[in-house]
mmCIF file of C-alpha atoms and ligand atoms in Angstrom:
data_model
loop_
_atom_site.group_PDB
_atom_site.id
_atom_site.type_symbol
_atom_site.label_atom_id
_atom_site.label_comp_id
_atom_site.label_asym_id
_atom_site.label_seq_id
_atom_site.Cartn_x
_atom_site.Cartn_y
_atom_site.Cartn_z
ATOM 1 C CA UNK Y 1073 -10.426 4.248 -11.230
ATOM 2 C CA UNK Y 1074 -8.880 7.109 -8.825
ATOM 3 C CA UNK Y 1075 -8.260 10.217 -10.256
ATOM 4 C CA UNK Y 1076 -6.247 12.701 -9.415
ATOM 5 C CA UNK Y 1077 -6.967 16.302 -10.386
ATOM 6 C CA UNK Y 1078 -4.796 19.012 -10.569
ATOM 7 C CA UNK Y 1079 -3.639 18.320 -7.001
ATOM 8 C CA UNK Y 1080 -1.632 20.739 -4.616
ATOM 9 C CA UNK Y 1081 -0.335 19.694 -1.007
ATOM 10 C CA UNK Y 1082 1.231 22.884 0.207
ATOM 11 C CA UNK Y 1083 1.757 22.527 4.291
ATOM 12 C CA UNK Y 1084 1.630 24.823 6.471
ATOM 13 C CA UNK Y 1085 5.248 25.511 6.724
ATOM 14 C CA UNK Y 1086 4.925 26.513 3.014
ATOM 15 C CA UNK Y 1087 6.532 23.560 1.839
ATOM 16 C CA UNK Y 1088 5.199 22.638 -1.459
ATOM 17 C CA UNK Y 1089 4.728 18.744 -1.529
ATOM 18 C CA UNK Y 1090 3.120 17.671 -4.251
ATOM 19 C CA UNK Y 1091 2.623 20.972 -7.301
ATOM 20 C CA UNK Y 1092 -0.710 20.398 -9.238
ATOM 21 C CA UNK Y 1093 -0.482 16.704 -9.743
ATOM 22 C CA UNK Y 1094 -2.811 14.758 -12.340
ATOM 23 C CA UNK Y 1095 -3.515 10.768 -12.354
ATOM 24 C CA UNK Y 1096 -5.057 8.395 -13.789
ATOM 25 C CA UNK Y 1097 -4.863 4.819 -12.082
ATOM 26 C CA UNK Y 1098 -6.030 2.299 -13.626
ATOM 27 C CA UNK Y 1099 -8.453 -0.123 -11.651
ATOM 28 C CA UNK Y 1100 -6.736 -3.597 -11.253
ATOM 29 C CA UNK Y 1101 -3.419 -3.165 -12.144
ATOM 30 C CA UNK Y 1102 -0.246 -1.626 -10.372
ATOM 31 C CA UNK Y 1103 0.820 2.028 -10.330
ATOM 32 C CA UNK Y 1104 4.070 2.695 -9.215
ATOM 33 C CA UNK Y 1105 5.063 6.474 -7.957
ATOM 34 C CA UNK Y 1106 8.737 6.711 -8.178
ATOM 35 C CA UNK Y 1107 11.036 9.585 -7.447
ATOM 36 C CA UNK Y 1108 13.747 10.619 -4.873
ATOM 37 C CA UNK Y 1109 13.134 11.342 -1.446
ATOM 38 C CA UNK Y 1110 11.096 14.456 -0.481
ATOM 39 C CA UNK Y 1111 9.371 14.222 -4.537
ATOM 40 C CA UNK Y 1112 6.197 13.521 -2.941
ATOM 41 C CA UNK Y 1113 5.463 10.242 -2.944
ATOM 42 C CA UNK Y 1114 3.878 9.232 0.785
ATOM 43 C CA UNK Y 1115 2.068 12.957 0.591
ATOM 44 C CA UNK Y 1116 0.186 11.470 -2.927
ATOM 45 C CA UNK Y 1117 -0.577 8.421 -1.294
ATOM 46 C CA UNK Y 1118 -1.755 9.980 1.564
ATOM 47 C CA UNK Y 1119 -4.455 11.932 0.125
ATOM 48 C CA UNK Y 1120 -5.960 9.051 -1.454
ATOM 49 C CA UNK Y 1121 -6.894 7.481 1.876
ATOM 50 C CA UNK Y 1122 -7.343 11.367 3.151
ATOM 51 C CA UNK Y 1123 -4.589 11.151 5.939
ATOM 52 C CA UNK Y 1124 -3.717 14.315 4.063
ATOM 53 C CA UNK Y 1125 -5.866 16.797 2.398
ATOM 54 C CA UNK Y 1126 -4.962 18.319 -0.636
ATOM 55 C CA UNK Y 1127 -4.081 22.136 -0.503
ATOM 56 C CA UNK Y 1128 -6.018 22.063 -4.139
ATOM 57 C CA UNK Y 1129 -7.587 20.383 -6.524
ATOM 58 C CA UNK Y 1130 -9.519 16.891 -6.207
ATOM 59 C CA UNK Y 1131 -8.857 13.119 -6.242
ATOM 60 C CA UNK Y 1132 -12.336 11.382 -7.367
ATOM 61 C CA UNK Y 1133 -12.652 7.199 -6.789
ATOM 62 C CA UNK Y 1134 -15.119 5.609 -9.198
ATOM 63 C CA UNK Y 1135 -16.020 9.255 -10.716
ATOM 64 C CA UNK Y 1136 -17.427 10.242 -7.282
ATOM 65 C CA UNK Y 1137 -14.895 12.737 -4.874
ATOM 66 C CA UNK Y 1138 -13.443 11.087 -2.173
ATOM 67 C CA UNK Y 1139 -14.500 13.716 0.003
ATOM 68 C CA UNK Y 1140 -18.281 12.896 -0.506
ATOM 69 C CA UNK Y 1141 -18.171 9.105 1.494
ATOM 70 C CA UNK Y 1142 -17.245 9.313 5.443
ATOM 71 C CA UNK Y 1143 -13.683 8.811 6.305
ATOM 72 C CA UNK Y 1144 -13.846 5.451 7.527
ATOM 73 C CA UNK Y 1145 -16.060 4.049 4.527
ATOM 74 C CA UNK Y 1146 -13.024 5.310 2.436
ATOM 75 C CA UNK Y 1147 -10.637 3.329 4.521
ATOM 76 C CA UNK Y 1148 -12.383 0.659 4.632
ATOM 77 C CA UNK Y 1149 -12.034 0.376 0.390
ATOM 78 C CA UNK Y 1150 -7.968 0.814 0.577
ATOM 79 C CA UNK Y 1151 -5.743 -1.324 2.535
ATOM 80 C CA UNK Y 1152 -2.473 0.339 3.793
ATOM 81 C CA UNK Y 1153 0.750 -1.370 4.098
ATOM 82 C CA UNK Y 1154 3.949 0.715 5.382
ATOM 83 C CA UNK Y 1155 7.573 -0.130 5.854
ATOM 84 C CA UNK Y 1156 8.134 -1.968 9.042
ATOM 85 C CA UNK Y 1157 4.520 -3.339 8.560
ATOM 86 C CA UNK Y 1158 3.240 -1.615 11.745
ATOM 87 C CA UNK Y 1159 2.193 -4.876 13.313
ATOM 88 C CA UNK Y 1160 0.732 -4.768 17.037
ATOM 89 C CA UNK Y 1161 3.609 -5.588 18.692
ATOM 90 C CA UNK Y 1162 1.705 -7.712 21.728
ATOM 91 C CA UNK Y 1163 -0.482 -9.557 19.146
ATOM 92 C CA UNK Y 1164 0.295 -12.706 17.725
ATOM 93 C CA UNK Y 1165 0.764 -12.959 14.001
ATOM 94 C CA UNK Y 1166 -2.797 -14.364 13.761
ATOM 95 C CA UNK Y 1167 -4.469 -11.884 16.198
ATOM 96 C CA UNK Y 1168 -2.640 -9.290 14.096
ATOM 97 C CA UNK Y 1169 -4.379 -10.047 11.125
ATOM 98 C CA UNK Y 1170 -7.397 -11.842 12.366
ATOM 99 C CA UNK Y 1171 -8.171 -8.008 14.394
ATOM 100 C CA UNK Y 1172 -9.445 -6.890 11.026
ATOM 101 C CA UNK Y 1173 -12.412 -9.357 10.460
ATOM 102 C CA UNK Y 1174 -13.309 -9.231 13.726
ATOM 103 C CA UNK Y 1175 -13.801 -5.333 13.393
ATOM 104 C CA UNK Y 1176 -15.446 -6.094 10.130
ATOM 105 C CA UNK Y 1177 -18.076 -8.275 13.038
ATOM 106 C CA UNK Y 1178 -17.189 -11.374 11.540
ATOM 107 C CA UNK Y 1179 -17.016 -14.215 14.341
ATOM 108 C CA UNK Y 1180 -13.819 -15.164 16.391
ATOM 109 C CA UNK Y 1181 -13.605 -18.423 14.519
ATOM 110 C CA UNK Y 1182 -14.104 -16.688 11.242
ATOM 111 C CA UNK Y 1183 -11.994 -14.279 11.718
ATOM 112 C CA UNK Y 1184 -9.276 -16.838 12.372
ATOM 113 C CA UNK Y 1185 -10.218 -18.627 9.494
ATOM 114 C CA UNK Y 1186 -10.072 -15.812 7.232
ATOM 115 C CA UNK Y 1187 -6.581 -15.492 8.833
ATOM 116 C CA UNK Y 1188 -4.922 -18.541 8.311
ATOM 117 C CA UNK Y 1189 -6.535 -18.099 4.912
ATOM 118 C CA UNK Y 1190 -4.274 -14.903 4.025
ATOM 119 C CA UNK Y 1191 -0.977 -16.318 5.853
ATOM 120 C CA UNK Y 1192 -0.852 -19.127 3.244
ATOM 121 C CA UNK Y 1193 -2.203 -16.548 0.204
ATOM 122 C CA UNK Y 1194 1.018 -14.516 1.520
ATOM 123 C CA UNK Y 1195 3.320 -17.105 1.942
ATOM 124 C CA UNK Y 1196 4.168 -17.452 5.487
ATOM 125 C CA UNK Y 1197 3.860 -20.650 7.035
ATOM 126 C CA UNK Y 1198 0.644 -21.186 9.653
ATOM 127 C CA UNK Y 1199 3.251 -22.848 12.423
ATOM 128 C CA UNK Y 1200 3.658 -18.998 12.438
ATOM 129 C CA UNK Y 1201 0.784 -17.987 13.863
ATOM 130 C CA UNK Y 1202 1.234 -18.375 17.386
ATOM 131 C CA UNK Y 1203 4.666 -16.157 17.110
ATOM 132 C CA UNK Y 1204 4.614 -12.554 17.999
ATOM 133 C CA UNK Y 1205 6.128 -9.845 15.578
ATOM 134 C CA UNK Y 1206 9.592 -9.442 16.886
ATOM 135 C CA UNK Y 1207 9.691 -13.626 16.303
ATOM 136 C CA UNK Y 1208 9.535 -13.266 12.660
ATOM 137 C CA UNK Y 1209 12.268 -12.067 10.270
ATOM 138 C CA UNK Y 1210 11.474 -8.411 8.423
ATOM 139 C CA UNK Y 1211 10.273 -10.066 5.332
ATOM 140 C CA UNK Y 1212 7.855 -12.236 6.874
ATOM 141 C CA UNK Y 1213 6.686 -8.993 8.788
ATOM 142 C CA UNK Y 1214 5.876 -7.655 5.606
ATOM 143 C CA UNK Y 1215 4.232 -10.358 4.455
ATOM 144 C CA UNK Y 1216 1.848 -10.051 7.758
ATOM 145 C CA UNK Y 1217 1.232 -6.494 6.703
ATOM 146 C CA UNK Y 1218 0.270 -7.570 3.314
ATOM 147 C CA UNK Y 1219 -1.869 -10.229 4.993
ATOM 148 C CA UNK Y 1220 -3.455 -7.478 6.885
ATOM 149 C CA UNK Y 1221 -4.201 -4.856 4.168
ATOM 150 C CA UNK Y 1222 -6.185 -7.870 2.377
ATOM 151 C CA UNK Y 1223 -8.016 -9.236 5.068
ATOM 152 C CA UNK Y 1224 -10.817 -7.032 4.866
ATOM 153 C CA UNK Y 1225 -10.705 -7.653 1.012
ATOM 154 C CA UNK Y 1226 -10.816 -3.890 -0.049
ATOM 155 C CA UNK Y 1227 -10.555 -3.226 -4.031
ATOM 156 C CA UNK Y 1228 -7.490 -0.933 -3.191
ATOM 157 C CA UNK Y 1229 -3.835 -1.063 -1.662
ATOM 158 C CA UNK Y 1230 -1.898 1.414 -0.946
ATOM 159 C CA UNK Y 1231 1.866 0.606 -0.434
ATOM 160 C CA UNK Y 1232 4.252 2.892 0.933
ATOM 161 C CA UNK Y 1233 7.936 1.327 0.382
ATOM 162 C CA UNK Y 1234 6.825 -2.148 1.734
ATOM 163 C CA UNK Y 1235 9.687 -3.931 1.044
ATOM 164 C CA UNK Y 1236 12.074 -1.491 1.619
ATOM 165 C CA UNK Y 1237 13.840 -2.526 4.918
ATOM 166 C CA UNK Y 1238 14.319 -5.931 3.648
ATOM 167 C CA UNK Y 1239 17.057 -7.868 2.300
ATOM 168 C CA UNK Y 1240 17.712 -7.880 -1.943
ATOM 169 C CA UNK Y 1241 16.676 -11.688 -1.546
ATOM 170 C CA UNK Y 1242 14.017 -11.429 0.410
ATOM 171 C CA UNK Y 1243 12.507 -8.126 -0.992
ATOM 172 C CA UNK Y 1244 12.384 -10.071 -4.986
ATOM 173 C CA UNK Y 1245 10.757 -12.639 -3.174
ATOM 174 C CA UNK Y 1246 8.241 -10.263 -1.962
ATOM 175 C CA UNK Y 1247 8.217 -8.370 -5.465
ATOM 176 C CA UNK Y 1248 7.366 -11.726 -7.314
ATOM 177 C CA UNK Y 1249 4.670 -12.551 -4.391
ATOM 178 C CA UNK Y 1250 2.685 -9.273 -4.882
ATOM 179 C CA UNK Y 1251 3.067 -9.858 -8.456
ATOM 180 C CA UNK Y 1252 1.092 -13.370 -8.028
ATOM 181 C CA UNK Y 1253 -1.321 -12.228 -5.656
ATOM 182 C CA UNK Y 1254 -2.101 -8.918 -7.782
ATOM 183 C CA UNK Y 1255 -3.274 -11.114 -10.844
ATOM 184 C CA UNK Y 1256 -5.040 -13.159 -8.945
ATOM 185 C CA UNK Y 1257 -6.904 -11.001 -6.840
ATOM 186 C CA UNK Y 1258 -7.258 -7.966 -9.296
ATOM 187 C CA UNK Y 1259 -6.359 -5.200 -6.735
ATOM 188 C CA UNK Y 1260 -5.585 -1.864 -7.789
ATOM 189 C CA UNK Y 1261 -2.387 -0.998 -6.189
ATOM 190 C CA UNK Y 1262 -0.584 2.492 -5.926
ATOM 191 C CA UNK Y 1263 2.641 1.534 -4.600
ATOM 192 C CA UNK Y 1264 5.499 3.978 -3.970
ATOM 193 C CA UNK Y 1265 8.970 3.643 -4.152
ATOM 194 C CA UNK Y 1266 12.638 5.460 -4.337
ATOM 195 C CA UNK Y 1267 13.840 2.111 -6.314
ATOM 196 C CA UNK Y 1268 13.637 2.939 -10.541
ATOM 197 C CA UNK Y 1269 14.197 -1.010 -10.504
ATOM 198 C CA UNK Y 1270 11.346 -2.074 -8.703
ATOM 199 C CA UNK Y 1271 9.368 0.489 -10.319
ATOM 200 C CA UNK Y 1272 10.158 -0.927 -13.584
ATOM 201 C CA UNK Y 1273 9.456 -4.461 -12.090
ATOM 202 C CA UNK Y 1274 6.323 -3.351 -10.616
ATOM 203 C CA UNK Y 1275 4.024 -1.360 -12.539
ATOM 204 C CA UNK Y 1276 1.701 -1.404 -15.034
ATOM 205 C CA UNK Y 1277 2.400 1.800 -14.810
ATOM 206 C CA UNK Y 1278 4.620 4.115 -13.656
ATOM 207 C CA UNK Y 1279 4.555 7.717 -12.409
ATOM 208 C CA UNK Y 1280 8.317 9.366 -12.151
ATOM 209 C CA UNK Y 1281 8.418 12.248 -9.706
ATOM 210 C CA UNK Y 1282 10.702 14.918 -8.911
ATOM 211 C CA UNK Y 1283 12.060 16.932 -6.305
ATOM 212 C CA UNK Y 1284 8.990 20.116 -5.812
ATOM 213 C CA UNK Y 1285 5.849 17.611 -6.687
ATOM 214 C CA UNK Y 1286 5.991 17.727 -10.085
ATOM 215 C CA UNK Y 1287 5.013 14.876 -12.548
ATOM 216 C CA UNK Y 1288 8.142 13.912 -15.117
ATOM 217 C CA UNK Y 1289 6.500 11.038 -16.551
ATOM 218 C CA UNK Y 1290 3.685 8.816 -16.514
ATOM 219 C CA UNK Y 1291 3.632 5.615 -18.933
ATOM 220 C CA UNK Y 1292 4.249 2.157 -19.074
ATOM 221 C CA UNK Y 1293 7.755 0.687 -17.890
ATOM 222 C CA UNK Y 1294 9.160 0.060 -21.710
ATOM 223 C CA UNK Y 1295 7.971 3.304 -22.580
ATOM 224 C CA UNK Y 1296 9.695 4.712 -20.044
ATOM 225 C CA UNK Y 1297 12.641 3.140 -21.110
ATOM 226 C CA UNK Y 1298 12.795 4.813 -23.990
ATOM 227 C CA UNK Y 1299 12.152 8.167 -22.935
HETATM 228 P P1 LIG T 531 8.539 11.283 -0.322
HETATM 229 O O1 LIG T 531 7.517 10.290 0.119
HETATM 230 O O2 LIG T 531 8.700 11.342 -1.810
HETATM 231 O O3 LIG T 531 9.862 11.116 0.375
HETATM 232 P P2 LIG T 531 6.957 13.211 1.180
HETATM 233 O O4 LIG T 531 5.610 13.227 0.604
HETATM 234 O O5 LIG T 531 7.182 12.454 2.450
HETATM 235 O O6 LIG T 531 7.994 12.739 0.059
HETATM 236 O O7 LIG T 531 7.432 14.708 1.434
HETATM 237 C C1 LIG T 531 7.380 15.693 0.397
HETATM 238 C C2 LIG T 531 7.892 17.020 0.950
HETATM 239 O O8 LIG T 531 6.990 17.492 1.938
HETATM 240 C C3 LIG T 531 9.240 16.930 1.625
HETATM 241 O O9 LIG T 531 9.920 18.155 1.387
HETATM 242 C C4 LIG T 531 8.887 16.805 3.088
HETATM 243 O O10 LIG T 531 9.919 17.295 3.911
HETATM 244 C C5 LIG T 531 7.650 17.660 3.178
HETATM 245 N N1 LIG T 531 6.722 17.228 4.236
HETATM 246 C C6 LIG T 531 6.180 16.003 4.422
HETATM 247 N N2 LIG T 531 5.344 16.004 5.476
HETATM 248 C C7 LIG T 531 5.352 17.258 5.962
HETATM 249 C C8 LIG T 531 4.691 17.922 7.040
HETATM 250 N N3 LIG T 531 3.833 17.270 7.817
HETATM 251 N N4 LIG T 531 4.938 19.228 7.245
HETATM 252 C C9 LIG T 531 5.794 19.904 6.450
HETATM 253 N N5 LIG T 531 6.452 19.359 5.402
HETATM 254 C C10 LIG T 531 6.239 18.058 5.168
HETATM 255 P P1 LIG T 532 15.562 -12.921 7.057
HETATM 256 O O1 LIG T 532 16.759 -13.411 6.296
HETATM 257 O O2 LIG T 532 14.286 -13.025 6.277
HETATM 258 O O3 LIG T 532 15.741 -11.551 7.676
HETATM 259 P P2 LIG T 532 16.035 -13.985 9.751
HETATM 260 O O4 LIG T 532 17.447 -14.423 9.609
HETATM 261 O O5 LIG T 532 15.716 -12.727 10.475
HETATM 262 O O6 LIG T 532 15.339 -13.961 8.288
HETATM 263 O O7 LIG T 532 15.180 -15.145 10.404
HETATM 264 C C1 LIG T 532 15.263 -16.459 9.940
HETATM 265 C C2 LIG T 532 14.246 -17.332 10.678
HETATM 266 O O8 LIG T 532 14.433 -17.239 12.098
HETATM 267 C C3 LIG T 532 12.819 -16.936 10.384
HETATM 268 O O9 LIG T 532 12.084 -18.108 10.117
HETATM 269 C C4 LIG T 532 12.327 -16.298 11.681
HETATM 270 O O10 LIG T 532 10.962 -16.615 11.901
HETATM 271 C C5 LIG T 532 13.189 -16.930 12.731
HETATM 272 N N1 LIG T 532 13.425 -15.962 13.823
HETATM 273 C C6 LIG T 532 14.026 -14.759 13.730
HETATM 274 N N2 LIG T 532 14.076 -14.137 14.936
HETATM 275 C C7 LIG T 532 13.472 -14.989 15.822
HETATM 276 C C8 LIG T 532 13.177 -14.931 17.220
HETATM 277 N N3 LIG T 532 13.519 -13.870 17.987
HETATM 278 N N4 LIG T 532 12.536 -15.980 17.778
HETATM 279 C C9 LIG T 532 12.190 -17.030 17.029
HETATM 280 N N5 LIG T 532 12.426 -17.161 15.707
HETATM 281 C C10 LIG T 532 13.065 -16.148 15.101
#
C-alpha cells in the first residue's frame, strides 16, 4: 500500500500544489486522481516516484518512507507512463521496450523476448516491431508506453493522462485494455486524469481534487455517484 500523509507541495514560487493531502491506495487495484487542471494531480504523482519532494508531510510504500530506499530502487518498483508515451524517437518499437530488460542485464535475446512478450500482452501487433515511433498511430504509441512501464514488471504504475491525446475510439479501447491487463497482472495503479468519465470507468477508487490541492472526495465510483 502507498500512503500518503498529510502531504504539502508548496514550490518555490509559493504556489501551493497539493495542501496537506492524505491517501490510502490500495495495493492491486486502480486509483484514479481526478480534478481540473492545476488541482494537483501530476505534482501527487510525482512525489510518489520522488520527481518531486513534498514541501511536508510523508508518503510511506509498504509502511516503510519512500525516502529511506535509493532513488533508483524506488523507480525501479513504479513504472511511469505519460501522455505522448515518451518513446525514443530513433528506437524501434522493440528496442524501445526491449531497452528496459537489457538495463535490468537481462540478455539481448531475452530482452527481445520479454519484448515481443509485452507487445502482444498490450495489444499491438509484433509486424510492429521493426517500425519506429512516428510509424505508429498515437494509440498504439501508448500502448508501447504501457509495454514499457511493464517490462521491468514493477508492482506499481503510475499513469499520468495516458490516453489523453487519443481518439474517443481508440482511448475506450485503451481503457478496456488496462482494465484486462490490471486483473490479470494485479498492478497497483495511480492513474490521473481531468476526465470524471474515465475516472468513474477506471477506478477502484477514486480521489476528486480541486483547484488549491485539496482532497473533495475519496471513495468508490458508485459512492461517488451519490455524493
Ligand atoms: P494538474 O496535474 O492537476 O494539472 P499540477 O500538479 O501540474 O496540476 O500543478 C498544480 C499547480 O502547481 C498548478 O498551479 C501549477 O501551475 C503549479 N506548478 C506545477 N509545477 C510547478 C513548478 N515547477 N513550479 C511552480 N508551480 C508549479
Ligand atoms: P489512429 O486512428 O489510431 O490514430 P492512424 O490513422 O494514425 O491510427 O494510423 C492507422 C494505421 O496506419 C496504423 O496501423 C499505423 O501503424 C499506420 N501508420 C500511421 N502513420 C504511419 C507512417 N508514417 N508510416 C507507416 N504506417 C503508419
Amino acid at each position: 500500500m502507498i500512503r500518503i500523509d498529510a502531504v504539502t507541495k508548496r514550490y518555490p514560487d509559493g504556489t501551493v500544489a497539493v495542501d496537506r493531502l492524505s491517501l490510502e491506495i490500495p495495493d492491486r487495484a486502480i486509483t484514479v486522481l481526478v480534478g481540473p487542471s492545476g488541482c494537483g494531480k501530476t505534482t501527487t504523482l510525482r512525489m510518489i516516484n520522488r520527481m518531486v519532494e513534498p514541501t511536508e508531510g510523508s508518503i510511506l510504500l509498504d509502511g516503510q518512507d519512500i525516502r529511506q530506499q535509493p532513488v533508483n530502487t524506488l523507480r525501479r518498483s513504479m513504472g511511469y507512463v505519460i501522455q505522448n508515451a515518451g518513446l525514443f524517437p530513433h528506437r524501434t518499437i522493440l528496442d524501445n521496450i526491449a531497452t528496459v530488460p537489457r538495463l535490468l542485464g537481462r540478455s539481448r535475446r531475452q530482452a527481445r523476448e520479454r519484448a515481443a512478450e509485452l507487445m502482444e500482452r498490450v495489444g499491438l501487433d509484433t509486424a510492429l516491431a521493426k517500425r519506429y515511433p512516428y510509424q505508429l498511430s498515437g494509440g498504439q504509441q501508448q500502448r508501447v508506453g504501457v509495454a514499457r512501464a511493464l517490462a521491468a514488471d514493477p508492482p506499481v504504475l503510475l499513469m499520468d493522462e495516458p490516453f489523453s491525446a487519443v481518439d474517443p475510439v481508440v482511448r475506450k479501447q485503451l481503457q478496456d485494455e488496462l482494465l484486462r491487463i490490471q486483473e490479470e497482472l494485479g498492478k497497483t495503479i495511480v492513474f490521473v486524469t481531468h476526465d470524471i468519465d474515465e475516472a468513474i470507468k477506471l477506478g477502484t477508487r477514486v480521489a476528486v481534487l480541486r483547484t488549491g490541492g485539496r482532497l473533495a472526495q475519496y471513495a468508490p465510483p458508485a459512492e461517488l455517484l451519490s455524493a
